[in-house]
Tab-separated table of C-alpha atoms and ligand atoms in Angstrom:
chain	number	residue	atom	x	y	z
Z	25	MET	CA	20.636	-7.762	-40.770
Z	26	THR	CA	19.079	-7.357	-37.407
Z	27	LYS	CA	19.869	-4.589	-34.977
Z	28	HIS	CA	22.203	-6.471	-32.662
Z	29	ASN	CA	24.894	-7.291	-35.189
Z	30	ARG	CA	25.130	-4.086	-37.208
Z	31	ASN	CA	28.469	-3.217	-35.709
Z	32	ARG	CA	30.338	-6.413	-36.347
Z	33	LYS	CA	31.895	-7.698	-39.504
Z	34	GLY	CA	31.752	-11.466	-39.162
Z	35	LEU	CA	28.815	-13.840	-39.107
Z	36	PHE	CA	27.934	-15.935	-36.104
Z	37	VAL	CA	25.906	-19.159	-36.297
Z	38	VAL	CA	25.238	-21.356	-33.278
Z	39	PHE	CA	24.068	-24.980	-33.279
Z	40	GLU	CA	21.947	-26.165	-30.397
Z	41	GLY	CA	19.939	-29.237	-29.465
Z	42	ILE	CA	19.868	-32.119	-27.044
Z	43	ASP	CA	22.723	-34.630	-27.005
Z	44	GLY	CA	22.880	-36.943	-30.013
Z	45	THR	CA	21.351	-34.501	-32.504
Z	46	GLY	CA	24.503	-34.347	-34.641
Z	47	LYS	CA	25.611	-30.751	-34.064
Z	48	THR	CA	29.302	-31.513	-34.466
Z	49	THR	CA	28.805	-33.365	-37.774
Z	50	GLN	CA	26.623	-30.594	-39.157
Z	51	ILE	CA	29.130	-27.911	-38.189
Z	52	GLU	CA	31.909	-29.829	-39.965
Z	53	MET	CA	29.778	-30.181	-43.115
Z	54	LEU	CA	28.751	-26.519	-43.138
Z	55	ALA	CA	32.312	-25.355	-42.449
Z	56	ARG	CA	33.509	-27.243	-45.540
Z	57	VAL	CA	30.902	-25.561	-47.751
Z	58	LEU	CA	31.705	-22.079	-46.448
Z	59	GLU	CA	35.459	-22.606	-46.767
Z	60	GLN	CA	34.978	-23.717	-50.373
Z	61	LYS	CA	33.259	-20.366	-50.946
Z	62	GLY	CA	36.405	-18.659	-49.658
Z	63	MET	CA	35.217	-17.762	-46.156
Z	64	THR	CA	37.449	-18.094	-43.118
Z	65	VAL	CA	35.608	-20.298	-40.644
Z	66	VAL	CA	36.273	-20.694	-36.941
Z	67	ALA	CA	34.516	-23.832	-35.681
Z	68	THR	CA	34.405	-23.829	-31.907
Z	69	ARG	CA	32.430	-25.334	-29.041
Z	70	GLU	CA	31.256	-25.012	-25.482
Z	71	PRO	CA	32.125	-26.196	-22.979
Z	72	THR	CA	35.630	-25.237	-24.129
Z	73	ASP	CA	38.898	-26.946	-23.333
Z	74	GLY	CA	39.928	-23.979	-21.184
Z	75	GLN	CA	40.329	-23.792	-17.420
Z	76	TYR	CA	36.585	-23.664	-16.690
Z	77	GLY	CA	35.632	-26.112	-19.445
Z	78	GLN	CA	37.931	-28.694	-17.903
Z	79	LYS	CA	36.206	-28.287	-14.548
Z	80	ILE	CA	32.827	-28.649	-16.272
Z	81	ARG	CA	33.872	-31.924	-17.920
Z	82	LYS	CA	34.727	-33.346	-14.505
Z	83	LEU	CA	31.136	-32.621	-13.457
Z	84	PHE	CA	29.796	-34.849	-16.231
Z	85	GLN	CA	30.798	-37.892	-14.186
Z	86	ASP	CA	29.505	-36.556	-10.885
Z	87	ARG	CA	27.135	-33.656	-11.206
Z	88	SER	CA	26.406	-33.659	-7.480
Z	89	SER	CA	29.957	-32.500	-6.719
Z	90	ALA	CA	28.880	-28.909	-7.441
Z	91	THR	CA	25.783	-26.991	-6.388
Z	92	PRO	CA	23.432	-25.841	-9.187
Z	93	GLU	CA	24.721	-22.299	-8.565
Z	94	GLN	CA	28.369	-23.352	-8.885
Z	95	GLU	CA	27.545	-25.305	-12.045
Z	96	LEU	CA	25.829	-22.302	-13.645
Z	97	GLN	CA	28.758	-20.083	-12.658
Z	98	LEU	CA	31.243	-22.440	-14.338
Z	99	PHE	CA	29.330	-22.329	-17.640
Z	100	MET	CA	29.149	-18.518	-17.408
Z	101	ASP	CA	32.866	-18.200	-16.655
Z	102	ASP	CA	33.712	-20.585	-19.483
Z	103	ARG	CA	31.590	-18.544	-21.904
Z	104	ARG	CA	33.063	-15.220	-20.806
Z	105	GLU	CA	36.538	-16.551	-21.535
Z	106	HIS	CA	35.413	-18.116	-24.838
Z	107	VAL	CA	33.758	-14.895	-26.029
Z	108	ARG	CA	36.754	-12.779	-25.039
Z	109	GLU	CA	39.429	-15.042	-26.501
Z	110	VAL	CA	37.790	-16.722	-29.492
Z	111	VAL	CA	34.334	-15.498	-30.572
Z	112	ALA	CA	34.678	-11.715	-30.362
Z	113	PRO	CA	38.131	-11.496	-32.007
Z	114	ALA	CA	37.014	-13.732	-34.897
Z	115	LEU	CA	33.859	-11.689	-35.485
Z	116	ALA	CA	35.848	-8.450	-35.308
Z	117	ALA	CA	38.196	-9.863	-37.950
Z	118	GLY	CA	35.252	-10.563	-40.267
Z	119	GLN	CA	35.405	-14.336	-39.919
Z	120	VAL	CA	32.560	-16.834	-39.736
Z	121	VAL	CA	32.090	-18.367	-36.297
Z	122	LEU	CA	30.245	-21.695	-36.047
Z	123	CYS	CA	29.694	-22.612	-32.411
Z	124	ASP	CA	28.632	-26.014	-31.056
Z	125	ARG	CA	26.413	-24.975	-28.074
Z	126	TYR	CA	26.170	-21.503	-26.530
Z	127	TYR	CA	24.031	-19.753	-23.951
Z	128	PHE	CA	20.820	-21.395	-25.189
Z	129	SER	CA	22.277	-24.649	-23.806
Z	130	THR	CA	22.719	-22.931	-20.450
Z	131	ALA	CA	19.086	-21.798	-20.569
Z	132	ALA	CA	17.963	-25.331	-21.431
Z	133	TYR	CA	20.234	-27.514	-19.259
Z	134	GLN	CA	20.658	-25.298	-16.206
Z	135	GLY	CA	17.023	-24.272	-16.710
Z	136	ALA	CA	16.054	-27.939	-16.512
Z	137	ALA	CA	18.026	-28.074	-13.263
Z	138	GLY	CA	15.869	-25.344	-11.728
Z	139	HIS	CA	17.213	-21.956	-12.855
Z	140	ASP	CA	14.970	-19.539	-14.749
Z	141	PRO	CA	15.773	-19.813	-18.481
Z	142	ARG	CA	14.770	-16.202	-19.213
Z	143	THR	CA	17.059	-14.849	-16.510
Z	144	ILE	CA	19.913	-16.976	-17.848
Z	145	ILE	CA	19.423	-15.575	-21.345
Z	146	ALA	CA	19.237	-11.996	-20.072
Z	147	GLU	CA	22.437	-12.408	-18.020
Z	148	ASN	CA	24.294	-13.867	-20.991
Z	149	GLU	CA	23.161	-11.168	-23.391
Z	150	LYS	CA	24.870	-8.594	-21.157
Z	151	PHE	CA	28.242	-9.823	-22.429
Z	152	ALA	CA	27.788	-12.519	-25.090
Z	153	PRO	CA	27.266	-11.513	-28.739
Z	154	ILE	CA	23.802	-12.517	-29.973
Z	155	PRO	CA	24.167	-14.930	-32.908
Z	156	ASP	CA	22.951	-14.099	-36.409
Z	157	LEU	CA	21.300	-17.514	-36.489
Z	158	VAL	CA	20.692	-20.265	-33.960
Z	159	ILE	CA	20.004	-23.619	-35.603
Z	160	ILE	CA	18.192	-25.882	-33.168
Z	161	LEU	CA	18.498	-29.503	-34.289
Z	162	GLU	CA	15.361	-31.311	-33.235
Z	163	ALA	CA	14.788	-35.019	-32.638
Z	164	PRO	CA	12.749	-36.921	-30.054
Z	165	VAL	CA	14.699	-37.417	-26.830
Z	166	ALA	CA	14.639	-41.200	-27.318
Z	167	VAL	CA	16.367	-40.798	-30.695
Z	168	GLY	CA	19.118	-38.615	-29.227
Z	169	VAL	CA	19.673	-41.008	-26.342
Z	170	HIS	CA	19.779	-43.979	-28.722
Z	171	ARG	CA	22.427	-42.265	-30.868
Z	172	VAL	CA	24.607	-41.442	-27.867
Z	173	GLN	CA	24.318	-44.890	-26.284
Z	174	LYS	CA	24.076	-47.350	-29.137
Z	175	LEU	CA	25.761	-45.650	-32.066
Z	176	ARG	CA	28.601	-43.908	-30.239
Z	177	GLY	CA	28.845	-46.599	-27.596
Z	178	GLU	CA	28.956	-43.940	-24.901
Z	179	ILE	CA	27.503	-44.111	-21.446
Z	180	LEU	CA	25.078	-41.259	-20.727
Z	181	ASN	CA	26.756	-38.626	-18.591
Z	182	ASP	CA	25.032	-36.942	-15.669
Z	183	PHE	CA	23.627	-34.248	-17.984
Z	184	GLU	CA	22.122	-36.738	-20.407
Z	185	GLN	CA	19.664	-38.728	-18.317
Z	186	GLU	CA	16.392	-39.079	-20.174
Z	187	SER	CA	14.115	-37.436	-17.581
Z	188	MET	CA	16.422	-34.413	-17.561
Z	189	LEU	CA	16.583	-34.312	-21.360
Z	190	ASP	CA	12.779	-34.156	-21.580
Z	191	LYS	CA	12.923	-30.879	-19.656
Z	192	VAL	CA	15.891	-29.653	-21.721
Z	193	ALA	CA	14.007	-30.380	-24.959
Z	194	ALA	CA	10.926	-28.554	-23.680
Z	195	ILE	CA	12.970	-25.417	-22.982
Z	196	PHE	CA	14.625	-25.574	-26.429
Z	197	ALA	CA	11.113	-25.930	-27.922
Z	198	ASP	CA	9.956	-22.770	-26.110
Z	199	LEU	CA	12.840	-20.523	-27.192
Z	200	GLU	CA	11.738	-17.567	-29.273
Z	201	GLY	CA	13.620	-15.062	-31.385
Z	202	ASP	CA	13.790	-13.968	-35.004
Z	203	TYR	CA	17.242	-15.578	-35.265
Z	204	ILE	CA	16.044	-19.065	-34.245
Z	205	ARG	CA	15.601	-21.748	-36.908
Z	206	ARG	CA	14.472	-25.307	-36.208
Z	207	VAL	CA	15.724	-28.235	-38.258
Z	208	ASP	CA	14.437	-31.815	-38.101
Z	209	CYS	CA	17.534	-33.942	-37.564
Z	210	THR	CA	15.981	-37.406	-37.582
Z	211	GLY	CA	17.235	-38.056	-41.123
Z	212	ASP	CA	20.769	-39.022	-42.146
Z	213	ALA	CA	23.616	-36.505	-42.036
Z	214	ALA	CA	23.351	-35.576	-45.729
Z	215	THR	CA	19.615	-34.931	-45.446
Z	216	VAL	CA	20.041	-32.772	-42.359
Z	217	HIS	CA	22.906	-30.918	-44.068
Z	218	ARG	CA	20.588	-29.942	-46.940
Z	219	LEU	CA	18.003	-28.674	-44.447
Z	220	VAL	CA	20.697	-26.681	-42.646
Z	221	LEU	CA	21.875	-25.165	-45.950
Z	222	ASP	CA	18.292	-24.027	-46.652
Z	223	GLN	CA	18.300	-22.171	-43.342
Z	224	VAL	CA	21.676	-20.449	-43.755
Z	225	ALA	CA	21.530	-19.753	-47.514
Z	226	GLU	CA	20.256	-16.202	-47.149
Z	227	LEU	CA	22.685	-15.224	-44.397
Z	228	PHE	CA	25.726	-16.450	-46.345
Z	229	SER	CA	24.381	-15.549	-49.802
Z	230	LEU	CA	24.825	-19.173	-50.908
C	304	TYD	P1	28.516	-31.825	-25.458
C	304	TYD	O1	28.269	-30.917	-26.604
C	304	TYD	O2	27.753	-33.113	-25.415
C	304	TYD	O3	30.070	-32.096	-25.329
C	304	TYD	P2	30.871	-33.443	-25.666
C	304	TYD	O4	30.531	-33.757	-27.083
C	304	TYD	O5	32.293	-33.020	-25.470
C	304	TYD	O6	30.401	-34.474	-24.688
C	304	TYD	O7	28.215	-30.979	-24.168
C	304	TYD	C1	28.443	-31.497	-22.940
C	304	TYD	C2	27.276	-31.309	-21.990
C	304	TYD	O8	27.290	-30.002	-21.409
C	304	TYD	C3	25.928	-31.504	-22.620
C	304	TYD	O9	25.286	-32.619	-22.002
C	304	TYD	C4	25.186	-30.228	-22.304
C	304	TYD	C5	25.985	-29.582	-21.217
C	304	TYD	N1	25.935	-28.097	-21.214
C	304	TYD	C6	25.224	-27.453	-20.210
C	304	TYD	O10	24.629	-28.107	-19.333
C	304	TYD	N2	25.201	-26.084	-20.180
C	304	TYD	C7	25.859	-25.323	-21.111
C	304	TYD	O11	25.819	-24.073	-21.037
C	304	TYD	C8	26.585	-25.998	-22.150
C	304	TYD	C9	27.346	-25.196	-23.173
C	304	TYD	C10	26.606	-27.394	-22.157
């Protein structure tokens, strides 16, 4: 285990990637495998459904209603609450936490909006536990957009416009750290699941 997580009992895996990469599906599939092995799994996500997460979701329809600074602050406040109330207690209790987006999304999305990604990461690491593994699901932006629009029948929200997602993807591609693993998610869910299992096998002794 790496230095940062020596003092905690649980294991913490985060899924990241642009919209339409299938993070939620992959978390559900991994959670099932880990639960079958007898682990207690907390599957959670950001933005949360809490007080700040609800404000964030309103921004999806009209991003211009907040300044970039206010937007960043909302994601930070949401995360602080999420860490305090969900992530840290679960890790302290020795549970497995699987999180759909975390501060790497803030680096990528608010970074794409003009903030410095490195500063965002440094500010988050002052209070947010560093994950044991960050699985970045990778697909071309056009594939992610196609999945959101055509397959889910959703309209792209203000955070999902293609020009913005190109910048988001570039920041995800630049992230470095010994806990970062990249997985090609252009295949079907079962194929991606097998690739994810390869990446987490050592951590979970699968
Ligand atoms: P998403 O996972 O797509 O939520 P849902 O499935 O409920 O629509 O996340 C919503 C959006 O929030 C996504 O476009 C990325 C954005 N986001 C940020 O801009 N910064 C952040 O720190 C996080 C966690 C998400």
